[in-house]
CSV table of C-alpha atoms in Angstrom, one decimal:
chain,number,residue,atom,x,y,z
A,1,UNK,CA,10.9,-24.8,19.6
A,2,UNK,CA,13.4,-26.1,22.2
A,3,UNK,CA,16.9,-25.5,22.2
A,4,UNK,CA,17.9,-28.4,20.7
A,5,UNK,CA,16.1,-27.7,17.4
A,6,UNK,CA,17.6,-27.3,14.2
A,7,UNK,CA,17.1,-23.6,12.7
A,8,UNK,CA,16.4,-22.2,9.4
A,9,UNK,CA,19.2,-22.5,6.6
A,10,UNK,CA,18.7,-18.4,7.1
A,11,UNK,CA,19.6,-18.2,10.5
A,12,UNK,CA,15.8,-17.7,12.3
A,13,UNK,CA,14.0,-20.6,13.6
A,14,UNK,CA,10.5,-21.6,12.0
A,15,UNK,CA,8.4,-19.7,14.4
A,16,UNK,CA,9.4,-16.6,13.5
A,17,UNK,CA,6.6,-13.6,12.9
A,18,UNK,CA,6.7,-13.2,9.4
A,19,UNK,CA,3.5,-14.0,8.0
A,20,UNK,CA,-0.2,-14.6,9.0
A,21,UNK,CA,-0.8,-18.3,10.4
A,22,UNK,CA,-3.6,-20.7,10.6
A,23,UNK,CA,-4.8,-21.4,14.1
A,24,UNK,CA,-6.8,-24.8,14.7
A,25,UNK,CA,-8.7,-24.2,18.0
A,26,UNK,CA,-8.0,-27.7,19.3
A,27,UNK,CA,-11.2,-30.0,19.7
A,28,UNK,CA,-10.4,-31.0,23.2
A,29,UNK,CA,-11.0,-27.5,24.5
A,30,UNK,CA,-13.3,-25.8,26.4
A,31,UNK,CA,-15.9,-23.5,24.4
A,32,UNK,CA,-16.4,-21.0,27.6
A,33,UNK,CA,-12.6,-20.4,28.0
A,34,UNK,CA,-11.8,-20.1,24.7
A,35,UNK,CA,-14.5,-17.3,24.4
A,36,UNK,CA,-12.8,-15.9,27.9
A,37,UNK,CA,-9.8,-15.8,26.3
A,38,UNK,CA,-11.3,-13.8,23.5
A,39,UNK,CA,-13.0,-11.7,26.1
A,40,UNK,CA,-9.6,-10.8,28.1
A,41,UNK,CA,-7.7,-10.0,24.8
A,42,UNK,CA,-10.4,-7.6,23.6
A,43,UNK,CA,-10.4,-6.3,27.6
A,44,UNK,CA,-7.2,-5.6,27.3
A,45,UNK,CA,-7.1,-3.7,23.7
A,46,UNK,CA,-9.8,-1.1,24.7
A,47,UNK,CA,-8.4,-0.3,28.0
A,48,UNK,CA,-5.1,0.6,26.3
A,49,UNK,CA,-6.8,2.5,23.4
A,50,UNK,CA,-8.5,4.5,26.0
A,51,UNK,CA,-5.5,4.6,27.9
A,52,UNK,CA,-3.6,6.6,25.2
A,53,UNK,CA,-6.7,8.1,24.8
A,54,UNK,CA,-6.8,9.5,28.5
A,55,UNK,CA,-3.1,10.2,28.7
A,56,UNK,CA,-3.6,12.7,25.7
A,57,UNK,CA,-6.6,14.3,27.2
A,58,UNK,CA,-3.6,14.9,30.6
A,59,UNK,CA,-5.8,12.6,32.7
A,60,UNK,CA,-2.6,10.3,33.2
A,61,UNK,CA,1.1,11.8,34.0
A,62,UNK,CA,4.2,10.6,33.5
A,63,UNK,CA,5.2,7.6,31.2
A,64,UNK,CA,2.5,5.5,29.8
A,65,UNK,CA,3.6,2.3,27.6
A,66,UNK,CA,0.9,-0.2,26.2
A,67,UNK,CA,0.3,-3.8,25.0
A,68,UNK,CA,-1.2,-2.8,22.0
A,69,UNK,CA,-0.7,-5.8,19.4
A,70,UNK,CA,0.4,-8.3,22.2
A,71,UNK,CA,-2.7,-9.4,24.0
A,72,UNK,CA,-2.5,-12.5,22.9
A,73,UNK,CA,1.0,-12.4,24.8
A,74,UNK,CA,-0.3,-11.1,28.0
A,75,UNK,CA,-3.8,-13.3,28.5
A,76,UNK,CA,-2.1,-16.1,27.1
A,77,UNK,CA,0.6,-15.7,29.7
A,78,UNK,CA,-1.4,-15.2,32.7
A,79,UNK,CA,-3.6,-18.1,31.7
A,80,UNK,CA,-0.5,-20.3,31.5
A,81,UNK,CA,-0.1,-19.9,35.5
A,82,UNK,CA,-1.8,-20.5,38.5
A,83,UNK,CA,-3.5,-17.5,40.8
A,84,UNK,CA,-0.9,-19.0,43.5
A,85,UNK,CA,2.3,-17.8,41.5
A,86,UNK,CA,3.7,-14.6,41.4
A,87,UNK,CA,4.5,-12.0,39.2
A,88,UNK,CA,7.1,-9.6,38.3
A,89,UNK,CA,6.8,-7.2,35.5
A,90,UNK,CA,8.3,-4.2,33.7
A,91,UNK,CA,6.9,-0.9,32.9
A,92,UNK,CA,4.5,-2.2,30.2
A,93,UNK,CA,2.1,-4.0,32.3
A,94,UNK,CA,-1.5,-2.7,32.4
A,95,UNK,CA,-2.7,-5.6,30.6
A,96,UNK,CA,-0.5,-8.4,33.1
A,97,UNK,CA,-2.5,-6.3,36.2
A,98,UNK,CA,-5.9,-7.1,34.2
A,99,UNK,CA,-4.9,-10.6,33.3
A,100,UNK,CA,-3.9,-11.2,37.3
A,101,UNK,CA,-7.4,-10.3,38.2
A,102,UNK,CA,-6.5,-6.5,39.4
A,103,UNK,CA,-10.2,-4.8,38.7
A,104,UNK,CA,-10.0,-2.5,35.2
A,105,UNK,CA,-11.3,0.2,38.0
A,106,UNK,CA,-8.2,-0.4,40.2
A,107,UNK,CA,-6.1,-0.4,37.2
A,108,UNK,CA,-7.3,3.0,35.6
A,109,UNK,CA,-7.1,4.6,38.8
A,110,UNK,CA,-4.0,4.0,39.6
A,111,UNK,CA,-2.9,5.5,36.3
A,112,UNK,CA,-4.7,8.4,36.8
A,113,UNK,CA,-3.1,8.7,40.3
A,114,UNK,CA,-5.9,8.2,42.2
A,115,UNK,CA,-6.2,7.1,46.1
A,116,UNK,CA,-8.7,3.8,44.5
A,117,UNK,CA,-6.0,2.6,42.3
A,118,UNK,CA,-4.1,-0.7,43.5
A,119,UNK,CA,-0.9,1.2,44.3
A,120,UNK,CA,-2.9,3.5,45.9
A,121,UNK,CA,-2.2,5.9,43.1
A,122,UNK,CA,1.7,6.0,44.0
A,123,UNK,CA,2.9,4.5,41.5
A,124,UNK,CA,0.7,4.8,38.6
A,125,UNK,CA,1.5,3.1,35.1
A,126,UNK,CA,5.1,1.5,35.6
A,127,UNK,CA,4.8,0.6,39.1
A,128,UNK,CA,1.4,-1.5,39.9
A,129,UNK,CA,1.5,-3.8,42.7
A,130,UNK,CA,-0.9,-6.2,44.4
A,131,UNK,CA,0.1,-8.7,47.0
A,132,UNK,CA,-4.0,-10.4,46.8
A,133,UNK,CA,-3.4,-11.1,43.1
A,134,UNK,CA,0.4,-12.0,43.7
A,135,UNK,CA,1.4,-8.8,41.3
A,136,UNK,CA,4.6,-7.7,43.0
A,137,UNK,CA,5.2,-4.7,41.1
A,138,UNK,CA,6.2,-3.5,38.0
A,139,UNK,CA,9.7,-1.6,37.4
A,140,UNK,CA,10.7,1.1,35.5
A,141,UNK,CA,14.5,0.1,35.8
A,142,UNK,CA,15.2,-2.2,32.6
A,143,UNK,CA,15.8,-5.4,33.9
A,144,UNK,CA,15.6,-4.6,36.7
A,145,UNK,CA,13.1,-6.8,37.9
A,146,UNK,CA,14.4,-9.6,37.4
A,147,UNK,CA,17.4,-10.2,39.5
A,148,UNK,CA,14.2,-9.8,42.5
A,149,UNK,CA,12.1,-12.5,40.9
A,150,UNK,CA,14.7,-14.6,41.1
A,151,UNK,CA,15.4,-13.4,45.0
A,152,UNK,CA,11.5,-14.3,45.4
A,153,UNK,CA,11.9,-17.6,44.1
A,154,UNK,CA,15.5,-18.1,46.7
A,155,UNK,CA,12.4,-17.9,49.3
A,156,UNK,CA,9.8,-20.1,47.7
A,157,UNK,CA,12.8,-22.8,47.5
A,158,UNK,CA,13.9,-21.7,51.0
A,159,UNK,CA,10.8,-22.2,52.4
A,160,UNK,CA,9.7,-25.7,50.6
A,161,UNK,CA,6.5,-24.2,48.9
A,162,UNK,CA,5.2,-24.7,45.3
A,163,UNK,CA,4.5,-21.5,43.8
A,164,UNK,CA,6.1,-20.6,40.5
A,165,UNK,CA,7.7,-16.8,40.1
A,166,UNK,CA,7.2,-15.5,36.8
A,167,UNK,CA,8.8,-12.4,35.7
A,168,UNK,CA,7.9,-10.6,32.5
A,169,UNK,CA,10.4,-8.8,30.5
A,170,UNK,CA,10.5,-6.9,26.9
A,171,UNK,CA,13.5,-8.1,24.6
A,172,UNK,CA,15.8,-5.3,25.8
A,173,UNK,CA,16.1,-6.9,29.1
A,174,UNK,CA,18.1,-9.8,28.0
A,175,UNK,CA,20.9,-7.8,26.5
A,176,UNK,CA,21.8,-6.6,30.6
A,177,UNK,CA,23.8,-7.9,33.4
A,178,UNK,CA,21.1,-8.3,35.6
A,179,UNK,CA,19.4,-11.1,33.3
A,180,UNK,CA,22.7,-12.6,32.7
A,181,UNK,CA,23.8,-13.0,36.6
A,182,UNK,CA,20.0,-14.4,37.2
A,183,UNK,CA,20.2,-16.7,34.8
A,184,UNK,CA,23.6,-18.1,36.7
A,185,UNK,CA,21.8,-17.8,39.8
A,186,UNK,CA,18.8,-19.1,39.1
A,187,UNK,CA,20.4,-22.5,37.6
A,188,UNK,CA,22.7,-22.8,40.7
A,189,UNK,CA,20.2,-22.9,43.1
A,190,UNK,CA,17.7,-24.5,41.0
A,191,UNK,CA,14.8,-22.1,41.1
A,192,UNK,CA,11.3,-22.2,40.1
A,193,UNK,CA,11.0,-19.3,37.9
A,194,UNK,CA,10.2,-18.8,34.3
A,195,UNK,CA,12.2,-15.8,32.7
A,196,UNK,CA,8.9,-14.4,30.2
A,197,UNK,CA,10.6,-12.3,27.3
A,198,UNK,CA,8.1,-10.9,25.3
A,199,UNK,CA,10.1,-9.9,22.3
A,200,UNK,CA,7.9,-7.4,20.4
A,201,UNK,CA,11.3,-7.0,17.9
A,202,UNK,CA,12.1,-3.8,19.0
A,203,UNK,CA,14.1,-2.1,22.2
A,204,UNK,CA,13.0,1.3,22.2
A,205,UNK,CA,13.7,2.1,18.6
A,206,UNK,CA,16.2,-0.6,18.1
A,207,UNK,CA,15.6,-3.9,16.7
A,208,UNK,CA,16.1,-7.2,18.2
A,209,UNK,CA,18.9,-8.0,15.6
A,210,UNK,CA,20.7,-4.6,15.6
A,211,UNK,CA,20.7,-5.0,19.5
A,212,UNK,CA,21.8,-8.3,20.7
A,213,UNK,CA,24.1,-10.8,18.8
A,214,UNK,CA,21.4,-13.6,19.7
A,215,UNK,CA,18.3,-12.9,18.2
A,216,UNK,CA,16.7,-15.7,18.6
A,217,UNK,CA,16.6,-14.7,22.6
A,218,UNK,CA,15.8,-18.0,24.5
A,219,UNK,CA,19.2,-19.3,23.2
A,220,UNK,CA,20.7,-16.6,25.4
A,221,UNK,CA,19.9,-19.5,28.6
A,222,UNK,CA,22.5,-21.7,27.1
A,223,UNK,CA,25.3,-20.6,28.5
A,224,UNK,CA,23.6,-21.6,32.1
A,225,UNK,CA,21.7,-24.4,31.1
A,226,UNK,CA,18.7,-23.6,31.0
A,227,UNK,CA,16.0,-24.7,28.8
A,228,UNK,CA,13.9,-22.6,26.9
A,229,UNK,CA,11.7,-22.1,23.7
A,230,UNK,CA,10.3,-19.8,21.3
A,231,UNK,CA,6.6,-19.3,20.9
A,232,UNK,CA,4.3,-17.6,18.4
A,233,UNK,CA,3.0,-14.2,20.7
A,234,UNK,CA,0.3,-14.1,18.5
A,235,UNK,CA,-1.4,-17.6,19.3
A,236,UNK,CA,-3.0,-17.2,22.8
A,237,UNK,CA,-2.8,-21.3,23.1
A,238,UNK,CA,0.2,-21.5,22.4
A,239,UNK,CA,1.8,-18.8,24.4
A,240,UNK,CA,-0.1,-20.0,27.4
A,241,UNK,CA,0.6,-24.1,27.0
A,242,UNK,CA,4.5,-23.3,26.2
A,243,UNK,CA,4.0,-21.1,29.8
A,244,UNK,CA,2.3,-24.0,31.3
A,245,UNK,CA,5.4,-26.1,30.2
A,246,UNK,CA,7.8,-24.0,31.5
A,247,UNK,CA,5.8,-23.2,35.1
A,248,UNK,CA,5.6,-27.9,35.4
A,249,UNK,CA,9.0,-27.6,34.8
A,250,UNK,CA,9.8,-24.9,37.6
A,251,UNK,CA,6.8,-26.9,39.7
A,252,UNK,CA,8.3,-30.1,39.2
A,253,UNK,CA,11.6,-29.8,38.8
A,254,UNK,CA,12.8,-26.8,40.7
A,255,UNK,CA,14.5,-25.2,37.4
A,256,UNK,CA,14.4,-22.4,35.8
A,257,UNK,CA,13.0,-21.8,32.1
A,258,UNK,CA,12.8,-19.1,29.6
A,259,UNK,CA,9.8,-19.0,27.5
A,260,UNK,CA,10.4,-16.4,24.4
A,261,UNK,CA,6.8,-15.1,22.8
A,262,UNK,CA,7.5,-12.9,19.9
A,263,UNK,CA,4.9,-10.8,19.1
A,264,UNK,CA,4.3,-6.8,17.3
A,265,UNK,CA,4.5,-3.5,19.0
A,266,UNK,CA,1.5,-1.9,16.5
A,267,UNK,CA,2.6,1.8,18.1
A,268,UNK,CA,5.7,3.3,19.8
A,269,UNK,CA,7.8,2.7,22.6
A,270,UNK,CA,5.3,4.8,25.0
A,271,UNK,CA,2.0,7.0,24.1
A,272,UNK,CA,4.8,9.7,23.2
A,273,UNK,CA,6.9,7.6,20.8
A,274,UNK,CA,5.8,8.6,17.1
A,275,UNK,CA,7.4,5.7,16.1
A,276,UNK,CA,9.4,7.4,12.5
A,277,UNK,CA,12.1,4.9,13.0
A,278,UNK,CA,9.9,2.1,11.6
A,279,UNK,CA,9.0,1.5,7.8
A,280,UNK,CA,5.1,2.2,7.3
A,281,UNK,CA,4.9,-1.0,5.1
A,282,UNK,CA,6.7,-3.2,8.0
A,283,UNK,CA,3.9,-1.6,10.5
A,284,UNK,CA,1.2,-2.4,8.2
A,285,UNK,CA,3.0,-6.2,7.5
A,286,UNK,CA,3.1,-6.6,11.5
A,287,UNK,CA,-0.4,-5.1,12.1
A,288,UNK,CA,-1.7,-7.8,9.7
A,289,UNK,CA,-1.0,-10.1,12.3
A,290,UNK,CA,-3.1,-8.6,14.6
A,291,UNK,CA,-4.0,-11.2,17.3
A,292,UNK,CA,-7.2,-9.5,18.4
A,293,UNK,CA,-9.4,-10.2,15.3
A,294,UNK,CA,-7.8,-13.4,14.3
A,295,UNK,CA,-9.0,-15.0,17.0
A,296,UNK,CA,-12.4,-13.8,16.8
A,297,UNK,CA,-12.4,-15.3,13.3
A,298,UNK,CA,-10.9,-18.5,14.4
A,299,UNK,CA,-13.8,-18.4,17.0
A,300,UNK,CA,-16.1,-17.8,14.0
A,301,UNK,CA,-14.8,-20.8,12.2
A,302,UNK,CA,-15.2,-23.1,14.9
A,303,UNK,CA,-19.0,-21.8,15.2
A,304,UNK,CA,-17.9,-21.7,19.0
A,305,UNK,CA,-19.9,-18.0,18.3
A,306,UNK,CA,-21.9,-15.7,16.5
A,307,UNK,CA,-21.1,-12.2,14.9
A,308,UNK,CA,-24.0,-11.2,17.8
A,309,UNK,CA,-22.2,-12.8,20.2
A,310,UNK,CA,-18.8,-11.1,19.2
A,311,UNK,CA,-20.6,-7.9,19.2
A,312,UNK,CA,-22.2,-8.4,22.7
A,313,UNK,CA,-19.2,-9.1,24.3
A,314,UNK,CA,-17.8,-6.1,22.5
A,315,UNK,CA,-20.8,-3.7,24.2
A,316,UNK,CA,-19.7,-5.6,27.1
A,317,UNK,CA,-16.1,-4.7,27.2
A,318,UNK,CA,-17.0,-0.5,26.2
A,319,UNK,CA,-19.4,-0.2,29.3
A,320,UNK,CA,-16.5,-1.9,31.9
A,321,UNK,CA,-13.5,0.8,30.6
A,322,UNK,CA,-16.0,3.6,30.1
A,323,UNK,CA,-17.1,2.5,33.8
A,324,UNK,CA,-13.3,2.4,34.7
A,325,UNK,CA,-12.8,6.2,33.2
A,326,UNK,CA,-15.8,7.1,35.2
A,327,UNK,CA,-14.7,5.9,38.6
A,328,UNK,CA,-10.9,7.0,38.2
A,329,UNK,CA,-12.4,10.4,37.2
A,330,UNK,CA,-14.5,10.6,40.5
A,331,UNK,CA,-12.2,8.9,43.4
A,332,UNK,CA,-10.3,11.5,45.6
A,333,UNK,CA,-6.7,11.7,45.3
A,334,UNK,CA,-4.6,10.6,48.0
A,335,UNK,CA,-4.7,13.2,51.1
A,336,UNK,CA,-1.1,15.2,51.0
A,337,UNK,CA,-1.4,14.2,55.1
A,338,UNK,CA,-0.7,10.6,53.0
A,339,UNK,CA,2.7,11.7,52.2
A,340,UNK,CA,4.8,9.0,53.3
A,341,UNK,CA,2.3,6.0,53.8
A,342,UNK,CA,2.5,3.2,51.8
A,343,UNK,CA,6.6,4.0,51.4
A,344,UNK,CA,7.4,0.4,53.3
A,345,UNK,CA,5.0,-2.9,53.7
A,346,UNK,CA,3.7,-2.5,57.4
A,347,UNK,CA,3.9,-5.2,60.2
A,348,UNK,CA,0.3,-5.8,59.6
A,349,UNK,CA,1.0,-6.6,55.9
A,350,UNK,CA,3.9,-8.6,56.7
A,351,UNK,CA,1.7,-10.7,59.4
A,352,UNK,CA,-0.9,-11.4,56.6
A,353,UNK,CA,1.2,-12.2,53.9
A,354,UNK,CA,1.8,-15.9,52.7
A,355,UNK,CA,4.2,-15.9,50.4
């Protein structure tokens, strides 16, 4: 839904998360991605389950926050750009360092602090970075990420490239400064980046409408002029063709664009949120849009593949995290001789990069 839509007589617009929908898996797509897509999502929900998992068992420190619920968000997302473009994210990223093609071995290393993991296991789950995937980081600060992506795409302009910079934020994000003077920035200069806000309805333990006058949070871009539009989180198709729309737009037309995907947070904030500040029944109402098992069934439907198949790639999935738990568990932690490496990019870093 563009701007320029009308809204419901109630105030929310027509793709708002309030009941189950019916997905038509269009005709003109391919079988093998489709099924990929499937493959990722499920990827993605069994590494965070045994993420929370492993942070309970005290095999991961710190703060730990998940996708669980929005993997249809996150692979639909990534799928949306090309391996080319880069990538800003917040704190809730595991799933955005899997869908850029960071190995589920790198990724569950580095949360368990390990020398193997692709921050070298410095900066464990809020802070994963990979310049060969084009992940450059994920921040703890709230917002604070963004006001970089759009610095990142100054030098993409600058330099007369045509890369896209994506940066991935949660719904809280938009209620800052920093979004706000990006947005101004971004649209003065004309910058290819998309502004992703997943909008999984809550801040913390506040939600969306309590929090920001604007619910409906791709609005928040008219002020600046910049276009933007609303997605169902829960559609993977969706969520990555309004992506692709808004990354031909920054291609194309050197602009920026929000894309909004609301989706469900099906647990807390973080692994040590009990989440009492949400009604049971609306928990239960959200989980029922679980994207996960939806889309197996839509995969079903389309006799695009079996329950055998569904179950193999389900085997499949179990042997790469418990093979992800098993390396993290046996690679070294970094040396304490290690202290202070890794603290700035060195010159030969700098001399290989491309971007």
């Amino acid at each position: 839904m563009s701007t320029e839509q009308q809204k419901r007589p109630d105030g929310r617009d027509a793709t708002t998360t309030d009941k189950p929908r019916v997905v038509t898996l269009p005709e003109d797509e391919n079988r093998e991605t489709l099924v990929n897509y499937y493959h990722q999502m499920l990827l993605v929900r069994r590494f965070e389950e045994k993420s929370d998992e492993m942070y309970k068992m005290a095999r991961i420190g710190g703060y730990c926050h998940l996708n669980l619920g929005e993997e249809a968000t996150v692979v639909g997302f990534c799928a949306g750009l090309e391996q080319k473009d880069y990538l800003y994210t917040n704190y809730r990223e595991h799933g955005y360092a899997l869908g850029r093609g960071i190995t589920p071995n790198a990724v569950m290393a580095e949360l368990f602090g390990k020398e193997t993991g692709c921050s070298y296991g410095r900066g464990g789950s809020m802070h994963m970075f990979s310049l060969e995937h084009r992940l450059l980081g994920g921040y703890g600060i709230v917002g604070g990420q963004v006001p970089l992506a759009v610095g990142a795409a100054f030098a993409v302009a600058y330099r007369g490239t045509d890369e896209v910079v994506a940066v991935q934020m949660g719904d809280g994000a938009t209620n800052g400064g920093p979004f706000y003077e990006s947005l101004n920035l971004a649209r003065i200069y004309n910058l290819p980046v998309i502004f992703f806000v997943v909008n999984n309805q809550y801040g913390m333990g506040l939600p969306v409408e309590k929090g920001s006058s604007v619910s409906e949070l791709y609005r928040k871009g008219c002020a600046f002029d910049v276009r933007g539009e609303r997605v169902d989180g829960n559609n993977v198709l969706a969520v990555r063709d309004a992506v692709r729309r808004a990354a031909k737009v920054a291609r194309e037309e050197h602009l920026p664009y929000i894309v909004e995907a609301v989706s469900f947070r099906h647990r807390g904030h973080s692994v040590i949120d009990p989440d009492r500040y949400r009604d049971e029944e609306l928990v239960k109402q959200g989980r029922l849009l679980d994207p996960v098992p939806a889309f197996a069934q839509h995969l079903l439907e389309a006799h695009l593949i079996d329950d055998q198949g569904l179950q193999d790639i389900e085997e499949q999935v179990e042997q790469v995290v418990n093979e992800a738990v098993r390396f993290a568990e046996e690679s070294p932690f970094p040396a304490v001789e290690t202290l202070f490496d890794h603290i700035y990019a060195s010159d030969e870093h700098l001399q290989e990069s491309t971007y």
